[in-house]
Short mmCIF file of C-alpha atoms in Angstrom, two decimals:
data_model
loop_
_atom_site.label_atom_id
_atom_site.label_comp_id
_atom_site.label_asym_id
_atom_site.label_seq_id
_atom_site.Cartn_x
_atom_site.Cartn_y
_atom_site.Cartn_z
CA UNK A 1439 155.63 62.89 20.65
CA UNK A 1440 154.36 59.56 19.33
CA UNK A 1441 155.73 58.62 15.93
CA UNK A 1442 154.24 55.91 13.75
CA UNK A 1443 156.90 54.97 11.20
CA UNK A 1444 156.34 52.91 8.04
CA UNK A 1445 153.87 50.48 9.62
CA UNK A 1446 152.82 47.65 7.31
CA UNK A 1447 150.53 44.70 8.00
CA UNK A 1448 149.42 41.87 5.74
CA UNK A 1449 146.93 39.03 6.17
CA UNK A 1450 147.89 36.40 3.59
CA UNK A 1451 147.52 38.31 0.30
CA UNK A 1452 145.54 41.19 1.79
CA UNK A 1453 147.48 44.37 2.58
CA UNK A 1454 145.80 45.96 5.61
CA UNK A 1455 148.39 48.71 6.12
CA UNK A 1456 151.07 49.87 3.70
CA UNK A 1457 153.93 51.96 5.11
CA UNK A 1458 151.72 54.11 7.33
CA UNK A 1459 153.57 57.05 8.90
CA UNK A 1460 152.44 60.08 10.90
CA UNK A 1461 153.16 61.86 14.18
CA UNK A 1462 150.96 62.69 17.16
CA UNK A 1463 152.08 65.73 19.16
CA UNK A 1464 151.99 65.41 22.92
CA UNK A 1465 148.83 66.93 24.39
CA UNK A 1466 146.91 66.84 21.10
CA UNK A 1467 143.83 65.00 19.85
CA UNK A 1468 144.46 63.12 16.61
CA UNK A 1469 141.52 61.83 14.57
CA UNK A 1470 142.06 58.73 12.43
CA UNK A 1471 139.48 58.91 9.66
CA UNK A 1472 138.77 56.88 6.56
CA UNK A 1473 136.17 54.71 4.82
CA UNK A 1474 135.14 51.31 6.14
CA UNK A 1475 137.87 48.73 5.64
CA UNK A 1476 140.60 51.36 5.36
CA UNK A 1477 142.71 49.75 8.12
CA UNK A 1478 141.89 52.10 11.00
CA UNK A 1479 141.19 49.44 13.64
CA UNK A 1480 144.23 47.39 12.59
CA UNK A 1481 146.36 50.51 12.98
CA UNK A 1482 145.01 51.21 16.48
CA UNK A 1483 145.59 47.57 17.47
CA UNK A 1484 149.23 47.89 16.40
CA UNK A 1485 149.75 51.25 18.11
CA UNK A 1486 148.34 49.76 21.33
CA UNK A 1487 150.34 46.54 21.14
CA UNK A 1488 147.50 44.09 20.45
CA UNK A 1489 148.95 43.22 17.05
CA UNK A 1490 152.50 43.31 15.74
CA UNK A 1491 153.37 45.02 12.47
CA UNK A 1492 155.12 43.12 9.71
CA UNK A 1493 157.30 46.17 9.16
CA UNK A 1494 157.89 49.55 10.78
CA UNK A 1495 157.84 50.74 14.37
CA UNK A 1496 156.33 52.96 17.04
CA UNK A 1497 158.44 55.61 18.77
CA UNK A 1498 157.75 57.78 21.80
CA UNK A 1499 160.04 60.77 22.26
CA UNK A 1500 162.38 59.15 19.70
CA UNK A 1501 162.66 55.92 21.70
CA UNK A 1502 161.31 52.69 20.17
CA UNK A 1503 158.27 51.20 21.88
CA UNK A 1504 158.28 47.65 20.60
CA UNK A 1505 157.15 45.40 23.43
CA UNK A 1506 153.54 44.92 24.51
CA UNK A 1507 154.60 45.58 28.12
CA UNK A 1508 156.08 48.95 27.13
CA UNK A 1509 152.97 49.97 25.20
CA UNK A 1510 150.74 48.80 28.05
CA UNK A 1511 152.53 51.18 30.43
CA UNK A 1512 152.18 54.12 28.05
CA UNK A 1513 148.90 53.58 26.19
CA UNK A 1514 145.33 52.89 27.28
CA UNK A 1515 143.20 51.34 24.56
CA UNK A 1516 139.45 51.01 24.08
CA UNK A 1517 138.74 48.73 21.09
CA UNK A 1518 135.43 49.16 19.34
CA UNK A 1519 134.44 45.58 20.16
CA UNK A 1520 135.60 45.56 23.78
CA UNK A 1521 133.60 43.01 25.79
CA UNK A 1522 133.06 43.68 29.50
CA UNK A 1523 132.14 40.90 31.90
CA UNK A 1524 128.34 40.75 31.39
CA UNK A 1525 127.50 39.27 34.80
CA UNK A 1526 129.41 41.91 36.77
CA UNK A 1527 127.44 44.76 38.24
CA UNK A 1528 128.57 48.24 37.31
CA UNK A 1529 129.89 48.75 40.86
CA UNK A 1530 131.83 45.47 40.79
CA UNK A 1531 133.45 46.37 37.48
CA UNK A 1532 134.41 49.83 38.73
CA UNK A 1533 135.92 48.33 41.88
CA UNK A 1534 137.82 45.77 39.81
CA UNK A 1535 139.35 48.42 37.53
CA UNK A 1536 140.26 50.69 40.45
CA UNK A 1537 141.91 47.80 42.29
CA UNK A 1538 143.81 46.70 39.17
CA UNK A 1539 145.09 50.18 38.32
CA UNK A 1540 145.44 51.65 41.81
CA UNK A 1541 143.73 54.74 40.43
CA UNK A 1542 140.50 56.33 41.62
CA UNK A 1543 138.67 59.14 39.87
CA UNK A 1544 135.30 59.85 41.53
CA UNK A 1545 134.77 62.81 39.20
CA UNK A 1546 135.05 60.50 36.19
CA UNK A 1547 132.36 58.20 37.63
CA UNK A 1548 130.16 61.24 38.26
CA UNK A 1549 130.72 62.68 34.78
CA UNK A 1550 129.89 59.35 33.15
CA UNK A 1551 126.76 59.13 35.32
CA UNK A 1552 127.53 55.54 36.35
CA UNK A 1553 126.78 55.69 40.09
CA UNK A 1554 123.02 55.49 39.62
CA UNK A 1555 123.43 52.13 37.86
CA UNK A 1556 125.90 50.63 40.32
CA UNK A 1557 123.72 47.61 41.13
CA UNK A 1558 122.73 46.84 37.54
CA UNK A 1559 124.39 43.96 35.70
CA UNK A 1560 126.41 44.99 32.67
CA UNK A 1561 124.41 42.70 30.40
CA UNK A 1562 121.33 44.83 31.13
CA UNK A 1563 122.89 48.19 30.24
CA UNK A 1564 121.77 50.18 27.22
CA UNK A 1565 124.28 50.64 24.41
CA UNK A 1566 125.00 54.19 25.56
CA UNK A 1567 125.75 53.17 29.15
CA UNK A 1568 127.80 50.21 28.01
CA UNK A 1569 129.84 52.72 26.00
CA UNK A 1570 130.23 54.91 29.10
CA UNK A 1571 131.59 51.95 31.02
CA UNK A 1572 134.08 51.26 28.23
CA UNK A 1573 135.22 54.89 28.45
CA UNK A 1574 135.62 54.49 32.21
CA UNK A 1575 137.85 51.49 31.51
CA UNK A 1576 139.98 53.52 29.08
CA UNK A 1577 140.28 56.67 31.18
CA UNK A 1578 140.61 55.26 34.69
CA UNK A 1579 144.41 55.24 34.80
CA UNK A 1580 147.44 57.54 34.66
CA UNK A 1581 148.57 56.61 31.15
CA UNK A 1582 149.72 59.41 28.90
CA UNK A 1583 148.13 58.28 25.63
CA UNK A 1584 144.50 57.23 25.24
CA UNK A 1585 143.50 55.34 22.07
CA UNK A 1586 139.75 55.06 21.42
CA UNK A 1587 138.18 53.17 18.52
CA UNK A 1588 134.77 54.68 17.68
CA UNK A 1589 134.20 56.14 21.16
CA UNK A 1590 130.96 57.98 20.29
CA UNK A 1591 128.85 55.03 19.16
CA UNK A 1592 125.54 54.71 21.01
CA UNK A 1593 125.23 58.29 22.29
CA UNK A 1594 122.32 60.58 21.53
CA UNK A 1595 123.12 64.26 20.72
CA UNK A 1596 122.83 65.43 24.35
CA UNK A 1597 124.97 62.58 25.68
CA UNK A 1598 127.52 63.19 22.95
CA UNK A 1599 128.06 66.77 24.13
CA UNK A 1600 128.87 65.44 27.62
CA UNK A 1601 131.35 62.88 26.28
CA UNK A 1602 133.05 65.36 23.97
CA UNK A 1603 133.53 67.73 26.92
CA UNK A 1604 134.90 64.89 29.06
CA UNK A 1605 137.58 64.07 26.47
CA UNK A 1606 138.41 67.75 26.02
CA UNK A 1607 138.84 68.12 29.78
CA UNK A 1608 141.12 65.08 30.00
CA UNK A 1609 143.08 66.54 27.09
CA UNK A 1610 143.39 69.89 28.89
CA UNK A 1611 144.83 67.94 31.81
CA UNK A 1612 147.66 66.81 29.53
CA UNK A 1613 146.55 63.51 28.06
CA UNK A 1614 147.06 62.76 24.38
CA UNK A 1615 144.23 61.15 22.41
CA UNK A 1616 144.11 59.11 19.22
CA UNK A 1617 140.53 58.60 18.09
CA UNK A 1618 139.12 56.57 15.23
CA UNK A 1619 135.88 58.35 14.33
CA UNK A 1620 133.40 57.31 11.68
CA UNK A 1621 131.20 60.42 11.85
CA UNK A 1622 133.26 63.32 10.53
CA UNK A 1623 130.95 65.94 12.02
CA UNK A 1624 131.87 64.65 15.49
CA UNK A 1625 135.57 64.50 14.58
CA UNK A 1626 135.54 68.15 13.56
CA UNK A 1627 134.19 69.12 16.99
CA UNK A 1628 137.08 67.67 18.94
CA UNK A 1629 140.23 66.84 16.97
CA UNK A 1630 143.23 69.12 16.52
CA UNK A 1631 144.72 67.05 13.67
CA UNK A 1632 143.58 64.33 11.30
CA UNK A 1633 145.15 61.39 9.51
CA UNK A 1634 143.11 60.15 6.56
CA UNK A 1635 143.65 56.51 5.63
CA UNK A 1636 142.31 54.74 2.56
CA UNK A 1637 143.11 51.18 1.46
CA UNK A 1638 145.76 50.92 4.16
CA UNK A 1639 147.68 54.01 3.13
CA UNK A 1640 147.92 57.54 4.51
CA UNK A 1641 146.27 59.92 2.07
CA UNK A 1642 146.99 63.06 4.05
CA UNK A 1643 147.53 64.34 7.57
CA UNK A 1644 147.32 67.73 9.28
CA UNK A 1645 145.02 70.26 10.92
CA UNK A 1646 141.78 71.19 9.20
CA UNK A 1647 143.34 74.51 8.16
CA UNK A 1648 146.27 72.64 6.60
CA UNK A 1649 143.95 70.25 4.78
CA UNK A 1650 141.75 73.09 3.49
CA UNK A 1651 144.81 74.77 2.04
CA UNK A 1652 146.18 71.54 0.58
CA UNK A 1653 142.97 70.64 -1.23
CA UNK A 1654 142.01 74.20 -2.15
CA UNK A 1655 138.68 74.16 -0.32
CA UNK A 1656 138.61 77.26 1.87
CA UNK A 1657 136.14 77.06 4.79
CA UNK A 1658 135.17 73.51 3.77
CA UNK A 1659 133.94 71.04 6.37
CA UNK A 1660 135.95 67.95 7.21
CA UNK A 1661 133.41 65.87 5.29
CA UNK A 1662 133.94 67.98 2.17
CA UNK A 1663 137.71 67.66 2.53
CA UNK A 1664 137.32 63.90 3.01
CA UNK A 1665 135.36 63.59 -0.24
CA UNK A 1666 137.82 65.75 -2.15
CA UNK A 1667 140.82 63.80 -0.81
CA UNK A 1668 139.39 60.44 -1.90
CA UNK A 1669 138.46 61.53 -5.43
#
């Protein structure tokens, strides 16, 4: 289990996160949802070790995970604004990642449909295929926890189905996911639990059934719960 405990982060007078706490069960898919500017990306940066909190800590199976090196061994992170070497070909980037991680997953390359573009430079990829390459970067390892910031950007409806199934399959294989998702309809298709953040604070957390009960909106969609929770 991953435990986020009382995480706070400030930038001068701006409070980005204020005592954020929640838990992510091993083998689950947690959706981090909230309006723009709520602090979602800052939170994922801290969970993944790319920023340090001003207060609070991260725990895995009740053991503190405080050093970047420790988080790097446990967590794979795909930031929303990840930049991949634009002058590499797709094949060169894949080879580089496989050499760096010592991990090969031909099925992942096939599922992401990257082989047909192996000789194309990354700078010439469409947004959707650039996003596929970012997912390859995040998933091409043996790490237990995968953190993805807006992983579904750039996909059309057919492509999105493929990517959702890919993440579900990796989850069935035992990997835990934390996803920041802007489109709540997509979040409802894949997440087991949700943590709603607004103005740097946790508004609520739980499964959709738990949230429906809490807000008294039986059979409501995640979007309807989201609106009710922020009123």
